[in-house]
GROMACS .gro file of C-alpha atoms in nm:
model
  154
    1MET     CA    1  -0.031  -0.234  -0.323
    2ASN     CA    2  -0.249  -0.347  -0.611
    3LEU     CA    3  -0.594  -0.508  -0.624
    4GLN     CA    4  -0.456  -0.835  -0.769
    5ASP     CA    5  -0.211  -0.881  -0.486
    6LEU     CA    6  -0.467  -0.790  -0.226
    7GLN     CA    7  -0.710  -1.043  -0.358
    8ARG     CA    8  -0.464  -1.318  -0.400
    9ASN     CA    9  -0.344  -1.269  -0.047
   10PHE     CA   10  -0.688  -1.259   0.087
   11GLU     CA   11  -0.792  -1.572  -0.097
   12GLU     CA   12  -0.484  -1.754   0.042
   13TRP     CA   13  -0.604  -1.658   0.399
   14TYR     CA   14  -0.979  -1.693   0.367
   15GLY     CA   15  -1.032  -1.912   0.063
   16GLU     CA   16  -1.163  -1.862  -0.291
   17PRO     CA   17  -1.490  -1.662  -0.298
   18ASP     CA   18  -1.814  -1.798  -0.436
   19TYR     CA   19  -1.882  -1.474  -0.629
   20ILE     CA   20  -1.700  -1.149  -0.703
   21LEU     CA   21  -1.881  -0.821  -0.793
   22THR     CA   22  -1.664  -0.532  -0.916
   23VAL     CA   23  -1.812  -0.195  -0.823
   24PRO     CA   24  -1.655   0.107  -0.996
   25ALA     CA   25  -1.610   0.432  -0.794
   26PRO     CA   26  -1.881   0.701  -0.837
   27ASN     CA   27  -1.619   0.937  -0.982
   28ASP     CA   28  -1.287   0.900  -1.153
   29SER     CA   29  -1.093   1.083  -0.880
   30SER     CA   30  -1.192   0.839  -0.598
   31ILE     CA   31  -0.923   0.629  -0.443
   32PRO     CA   32  -0.984   0.341  -0.466
   33ASN     CA   33  -1.130   0.367  -0.809
   34LYS     CA   34  -1.305   0.046  -0.775
   35LEU     CA   35  -1.374  -0.225  -0.511
   36ASP     CA   36  -1.414  -0.588  -0.553
   37ILE     CA   37  -1.684  -0.728  -0.318
   38LEU     CA   38  -1.608  -1.090  -0.242
   39TYR     CA   39  -1.899  -1.316  -0.148
   40TYR     CA   40  -1.851  -1.617   0.073
   41PHE     CA   41  -2.187  -1.812   0.094
   42GLY     CA   42  -2.249  -2.025   0.400
   43GLU     CA   43  -2.216  -2.407   0.342
   44GLU     CA   44  -2.591  -2.435   0.412
   45VAL     CA   45  -2.762  -2.123   0.298
   46GLU     CA   46  -3.051  -2.180   0.531
   47LYS     CA   47  -2.833  -2.208   0.837
   48TYR     CA   48  -2.515  -1.993   0.797
   49PRO     CA   49  -2.472  -1.625   0.708
   50THR     CA   50  -2.290  -1.505   0.404
   51ASP     CA   51  -1.976  -1.297   0.440
   52LEU     CA   52  -1.899  -0.998   0.214
   53ALA     CA   53  -1.549  -0.860   0.199
   54THR     CA   54  -1.400  -0.552   0.030
   55ILE     CA   55  -1.089  -0.584  -0.179
   56GLY     CA   56  -0.939  -0.260  -0.285
   57LEU     CA   57  -0.991  -0.034   0.026
   58ALA     CA   58  -0.632  -0.109   0.132
   59THR     CA   59  -0.508   0.070  -0.181
   60ARG     CA   60  -0.577   0.385   0.016
   61ARG     CA   61  -0.377   0.479   0.318
   62MET     CA   62  -0.583   0.563   0.621
   63ASN     CA   63  -0.482   0.808   0.886
   64THR     CA   64  -0.492   0.556   1.168
   65PRO     CA   65  -0.257   0.311   1.345
   66TRP     CA   66  -0.405   0.058   1.098
   67GLU     CA   67  -0.298   0.243   0.775
   68TYR     CA   68  -0.441  -0.033   0.543
   69ALA     CA   69  -0.762  -0.215   0.589
   70GLU     CA   70  -1.038  -0.414   0.427
   71LEU     CA   71  -1.388  -0.453   0.556
   72MET     CA   72  -1.601  -0.759   0.604
   73ILE     CA   73  -1.969  -0.796   0.702
   74ASP     CA   74  -2.189  -1.092   0.780
   75ILE     CA   75  -2.523  -1.103   0.612
   76ALA     CA   76  -2.833  -1.283   0.734
   77ILE     CA   77  -2.928  -1.598   0.551
   78GLY     CA   78  -3.177  -1.642   0.272
   79GLN     CA   79  -3.119  -1.356   0.049
   80SER     CA   80  -3.175  -1.374  -0.330
   81ARG     CA   81  -2.876  -1.330  -0.571
   82GLN     CA   82  -3.019  -0.993  -0.681
   83ASP     CA   83  -3.041  -0.889  -0.314
   84TYR     CA   84  -2.686  -0.978  -0.265
   85GLU     CA   85  -2.571  -0.774  -0.554
   86THR     CA   86  -2.779  -0.474  -0.439
   87LEU     CA   87  -2.612  -0.518  -0.096
   88GLY     CA   88  -2.270  -0.549  -0.244
   89LYS     CA   89  -2.314  -0.220  -0.439
   90GLY     CA   90  -2.454  -0.062  -0.131
   91PHE     CA   91  -2.153  -0.183   0.072
   92ALA     CA   92  -1.912  -0.028  -0.184
   93ASP     CA   93  -2.110   0.302  -0.182
   94LEU     CA   94  -2.088   0.302   0.198
   95VAL     CA   95  -1.715   0.282   0.169
   96TRP     CA   96  -1.686   0.569  -0.074
   97SER     CA   97  -1.940   0.784   0.115
   98CYS     CA   98  -1.730   0.737   0.443
   99LEU     CA   99  -1.408   0.822   0.265
  100ASP     CA  100  -1.564   1.133   0.113
  101ARG     CA  101  -1.673   1.238   0.457
  102GLY     CA  102  -1.305   1.206   0.573
  103LEU     CA  103  -1.355   0.897   0.784
  104SER     CA  104  -1.086   0.643   0.818
  105PHE     CA  105  -1.195   0.288   0.895
  106SER     CA  106  -1.041   0.219   1.237
  107PRO     CA  107  -1.136  -0.018   1.513
  108ASN     CA  108  -1.406   0.092   1.756
  109LEU     CA  109  -1.537   0.352   1.508
  110VAL     CA  110  -1.910   0.394   1.502
  111ILE     CA  111  -2.018   0.530   1.180
  112GLN     CA  112  -2.357   0.706   1.210
  113ASN     CA  113  -2.627   0.809   0.974
  114ILE     CA  114  -2.568   0.540   0.715
  115SER     CA  115  -2.782   0.287   0.542
  116LEU     CA  116  -2.739  -0.036   0.356
  117PRO     CA  117  -3.000  -0.205   0.123
  118LEU     CA  118  -3.190  -0.475   0.307
  119PHE     CA  119  -3.103  -0.327   0.643
  120GLU     CA  120  -3.395  -0.092   0.684
  121LYS     CA  121  -3.350  -0.043   1.063
  122MET     CA  122  -2.970  -0.005   1.049
  123ASN     CA  123  -2.839   0.349   1.082
  124CYS     CA  124  -2.495   0.277   1.233
  125LEU     CA  125  -2.206   0.060   1.159
  126PHE     CA  126  -1.953  -0.047   1.435
  127VAL     CA  127  -1.602  -0.128   1.295
  128LYS     CA  128  -1.425  -0.394   1.482
  129ASP     CA  129  -1.051  -0.495   1.448
  130TRP     CA  130  -1.051  -0.862   1.341
  131TRP     CA  131  -0.688  -0.950   1.256
  132CYS     CA  132  -0.417  -0.902   0.997
  133PHE     CA  133  -0.514  -1.127   0.717
  134ASN     CA  134  -0.159  -1.184   0.590
  135PRO     CA  135   0.120  -1.067   0.823
  136SER     CA  136   0.375  -1.141   0.545
  137LEU     CA  137   0.208  -0.880   0.318
  138LYS     CA  138   0.399  -0.554   0.333
  139PRO     CA  139   0.274  -0.308   0.437
  140SER     CA  140   0.037  -0.528   0.642
  141VAL     CA  141  -0.336  -0.506   0.602
  142THR     CA  142  -0.583  -0.536   0.875
  143GLN     CA  143  -0.923  -0.707   0.828
  144GLU     CA  144  -1.199  -0.519   1.004
  145GLU     CA  145  -1.548  -0.637   1.059
  146GLY     CA  146  -1.848  -0.404   1.017
  147ILE     CA  147  -2.125  -0.484   1.263
  148ASP     CA  148  -2.460  -0.342   1.178
  149LYS     CA  149  -2.635  -0.149   1.467
  150THR     CA  150  -2.935   0.076   1.517
  151GLN     CA  151  -2.904   0.396   1.740
  152ASN     CA  152  -3.063   0.204   2.019
  153GLU     CA  153  -2.797  -0.071   2.029
  154ARG     CA  154  -2.496   0.165   2.062
   0.00000   0.00000   0.00000
């Protein structure tokens, strides 16, 4: 499965993103070697959150029943473009950090001792099964949602 096919299929399902940030892997041996972070800004920035989605994680096979997955996270309203870029890079770094630690993104996983820019109080991420974004894509890819949490909310 390649990045272009994943992105095309995701866009057919979720729509064309408002912005795409390509983040290269921290080292050449990482799989995936880059992630595209797709930004979907709310219709009214002051009322609706922004969705960020990875495209590229599904180029790596996970050791879970959901072998291929992409992640999505909702971001609070009212951030600047620079903040969104910082957050997108942090989101990609979080993915590679988890993969380096041997974690597979699977539903009901709580990833502890992590941080994302702009989420100072967050130290956990709960991974929730969302749905298969294109059942005709073979192998199928599951869309998983990351929900930011603090230790107290677990």
